XYZ file of C-alpha atoms in Angstrom:
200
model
C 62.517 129.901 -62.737
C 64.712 127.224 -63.111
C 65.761 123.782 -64.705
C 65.191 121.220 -61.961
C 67.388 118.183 -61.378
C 67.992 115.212 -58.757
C 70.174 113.213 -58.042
C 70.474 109.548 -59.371
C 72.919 106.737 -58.698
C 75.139 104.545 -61.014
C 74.136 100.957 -60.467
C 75.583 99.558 -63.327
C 78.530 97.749 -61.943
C 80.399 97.302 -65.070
C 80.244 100.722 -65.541
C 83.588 102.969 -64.527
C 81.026 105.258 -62.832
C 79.644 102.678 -60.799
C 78.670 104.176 -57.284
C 78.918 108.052 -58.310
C 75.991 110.336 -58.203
C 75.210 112.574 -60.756
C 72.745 115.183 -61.190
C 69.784 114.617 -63.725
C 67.882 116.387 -65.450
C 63.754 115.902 -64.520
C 60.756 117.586 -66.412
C 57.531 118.640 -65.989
C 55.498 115.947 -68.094
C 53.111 118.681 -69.335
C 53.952 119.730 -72.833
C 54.206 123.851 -73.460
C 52.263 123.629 -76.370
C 51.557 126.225 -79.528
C 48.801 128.038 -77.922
C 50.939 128.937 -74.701
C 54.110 129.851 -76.711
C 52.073 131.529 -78.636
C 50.519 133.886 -75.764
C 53.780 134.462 -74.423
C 55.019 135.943 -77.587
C 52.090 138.563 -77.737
C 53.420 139.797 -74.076
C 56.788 140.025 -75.491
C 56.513 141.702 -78.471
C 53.944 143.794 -80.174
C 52.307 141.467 -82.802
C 48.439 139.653 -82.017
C 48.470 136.271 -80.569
C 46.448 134.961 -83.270
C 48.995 135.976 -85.871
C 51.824 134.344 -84.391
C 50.118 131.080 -83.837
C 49.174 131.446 -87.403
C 53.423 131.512 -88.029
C 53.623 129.093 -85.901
C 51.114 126.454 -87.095
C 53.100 127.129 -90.361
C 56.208 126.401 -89.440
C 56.461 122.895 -89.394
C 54.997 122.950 -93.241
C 57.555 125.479 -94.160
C 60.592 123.313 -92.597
C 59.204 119.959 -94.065
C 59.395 122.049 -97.756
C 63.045 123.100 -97.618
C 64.347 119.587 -96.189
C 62.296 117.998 -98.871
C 64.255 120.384 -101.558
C 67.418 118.819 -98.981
C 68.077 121.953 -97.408
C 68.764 123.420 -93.860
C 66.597 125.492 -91.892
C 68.328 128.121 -90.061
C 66.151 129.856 -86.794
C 68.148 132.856 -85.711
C 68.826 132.470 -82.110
C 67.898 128.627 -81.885
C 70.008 126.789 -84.009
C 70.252 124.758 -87.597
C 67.575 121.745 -88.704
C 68.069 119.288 -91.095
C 67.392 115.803 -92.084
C 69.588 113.078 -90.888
C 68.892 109.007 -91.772
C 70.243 105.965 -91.300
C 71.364 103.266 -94.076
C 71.674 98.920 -94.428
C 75.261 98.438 -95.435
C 75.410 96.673 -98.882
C 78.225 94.580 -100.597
C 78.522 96.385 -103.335
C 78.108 100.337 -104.334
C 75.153 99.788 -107.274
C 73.207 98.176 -104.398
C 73.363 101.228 -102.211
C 70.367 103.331 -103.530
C 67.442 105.272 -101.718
C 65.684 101.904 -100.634
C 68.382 101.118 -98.130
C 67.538 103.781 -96.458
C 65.558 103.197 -93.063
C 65.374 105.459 -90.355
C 64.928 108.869 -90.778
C 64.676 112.289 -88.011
C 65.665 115.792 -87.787
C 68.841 116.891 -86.363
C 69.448 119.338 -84.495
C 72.425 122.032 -84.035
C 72.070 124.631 -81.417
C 73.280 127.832 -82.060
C 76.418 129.308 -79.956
C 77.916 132.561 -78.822
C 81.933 133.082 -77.503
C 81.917 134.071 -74.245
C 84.923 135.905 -73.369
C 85.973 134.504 -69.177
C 89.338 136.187 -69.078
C 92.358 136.865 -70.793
C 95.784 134.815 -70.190
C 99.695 135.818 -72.044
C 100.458 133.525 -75.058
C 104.278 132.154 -75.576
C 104.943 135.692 -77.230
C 103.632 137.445 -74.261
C 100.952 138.803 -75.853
C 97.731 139.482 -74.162
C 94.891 136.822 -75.347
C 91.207 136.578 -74.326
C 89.997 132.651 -73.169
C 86.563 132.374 -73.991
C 84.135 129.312 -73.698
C 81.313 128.552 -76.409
C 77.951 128.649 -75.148
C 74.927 127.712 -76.670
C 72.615 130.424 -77.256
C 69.334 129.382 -75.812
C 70.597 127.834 -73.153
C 73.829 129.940 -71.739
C 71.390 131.467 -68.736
C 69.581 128.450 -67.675
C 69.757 128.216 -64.059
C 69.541 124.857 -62.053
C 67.748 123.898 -58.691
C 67.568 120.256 -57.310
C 63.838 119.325 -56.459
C 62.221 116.619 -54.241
C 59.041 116.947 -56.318
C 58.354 113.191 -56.614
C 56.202 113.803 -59.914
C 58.894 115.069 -62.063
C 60.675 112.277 -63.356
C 64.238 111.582 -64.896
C 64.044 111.200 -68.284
C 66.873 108.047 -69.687
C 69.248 105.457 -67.931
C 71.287 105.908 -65.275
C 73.217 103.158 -65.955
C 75.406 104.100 -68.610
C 77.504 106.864 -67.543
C 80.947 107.403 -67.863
C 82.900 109.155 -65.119
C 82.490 112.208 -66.845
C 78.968 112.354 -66.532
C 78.618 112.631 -70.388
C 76.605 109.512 -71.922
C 77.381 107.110 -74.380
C 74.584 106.929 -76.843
C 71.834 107.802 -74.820
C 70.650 110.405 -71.645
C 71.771 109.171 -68.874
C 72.160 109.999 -65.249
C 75.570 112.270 -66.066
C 73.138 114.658 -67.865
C 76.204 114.860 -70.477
C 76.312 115.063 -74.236
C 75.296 112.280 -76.189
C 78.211 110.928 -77.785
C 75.899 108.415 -80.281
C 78.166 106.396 -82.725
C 78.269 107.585 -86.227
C 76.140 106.169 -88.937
C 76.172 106.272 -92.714
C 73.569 109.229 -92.733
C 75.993 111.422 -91.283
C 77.400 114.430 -93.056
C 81.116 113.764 -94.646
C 81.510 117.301 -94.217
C 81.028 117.732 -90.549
C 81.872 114.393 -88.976
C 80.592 115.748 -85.800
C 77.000 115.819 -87.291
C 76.420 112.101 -87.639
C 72.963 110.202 -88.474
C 72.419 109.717 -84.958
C 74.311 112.514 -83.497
C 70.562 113.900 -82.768
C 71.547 117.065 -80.441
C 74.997 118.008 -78.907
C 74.653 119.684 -75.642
């Protein structure tokens, strides 16, 4: 099995892209929903279907109470949730309070795992190992380009940079999303911004 992909032109002319092809992500529009994860669970490990779609339905209730108490939800092997919102600018500080708040979603951070690739000899001559970050559920995806007119690119293939990586939305580079910052983001982790939704 495979992620499947085709291949889409840049016809945005005032784009440095313009011309290039780039491969893009398509999707089956049917949902895998709780049942089916569910049932594949119970043939990978040795607990009753009905209990783990019993975790499962309980989840999302479990995650909604620790971002309410504004914590983050760590899933071993999937990655770190937590709330994220966006904010009207005011004038003045004492008019900054809870009601300018607007938007609001869940961000996502992926888990990752070093790779080691090879090794290379530093400026001391010492022997060092390269390595790439990978993100965990996603390291051995494998790609194939389909023809299947049903599946359908997700996004805008207009807005790509040369790169391939997007600028605020998915795009026909299949790239990271690169959104601007907002004042939900997290001061501690600039990288993490209000609309910095997931980094791929």
């Amino acid at each position: 099995m495979s992620q499947k992909f085709t291949k889409l032109q840049n016809n945005n002319k005032k784009s440095t892209a313009y011309g290039k092809w780039f491969a893009t992500a398509v999707y089956d529009q049917r949902f895998v929903e709780t049942e089916e994860l569910a049932n594949y669970i119970q043939q990978q490990a040795s607990v009753k279907k009905s209990d783990i779609k019993a975790v499962l339905d309980e989840l999302g209730g479990a995650m909604k109470h620790y971002f309410e108490l504004g914590q983050k939800v760590k899933l071993d092997g999937i990655g770190i949730f937590k709330v994220g919102f966006s904010s009207i600018g005011t004038s003045d500080k004492l008019g900054c309070t809870a009601a300018t708040i607007t938007t609001r979603r869940v961000l996502f951070q992926p888990e990752t795992v070093r790779i080691v690739v090879g090794q290379s000899v530093n400026k001391e001559g010492k022997i060092v190992q390269k390595y790439v970050v990978a993100k965990t559920l996603i390291k051995d995806v494998l790609f194939e380009e389909t023809y299947d007119p049903s599946l359908k690119p997700e996004g805008n293939a207009d807005s790509s940079d040369d790169s391939g990586s997007s600028t605020g939305s998915e795009t026909a580079g299949g790239g990271s999303s690169t959104g601007s910052e907002t004042a939900g983001g997290d001061p501690q982790n600039p990288g993490e911004g209000g609309d910095g939704l997931d980094q791929d």
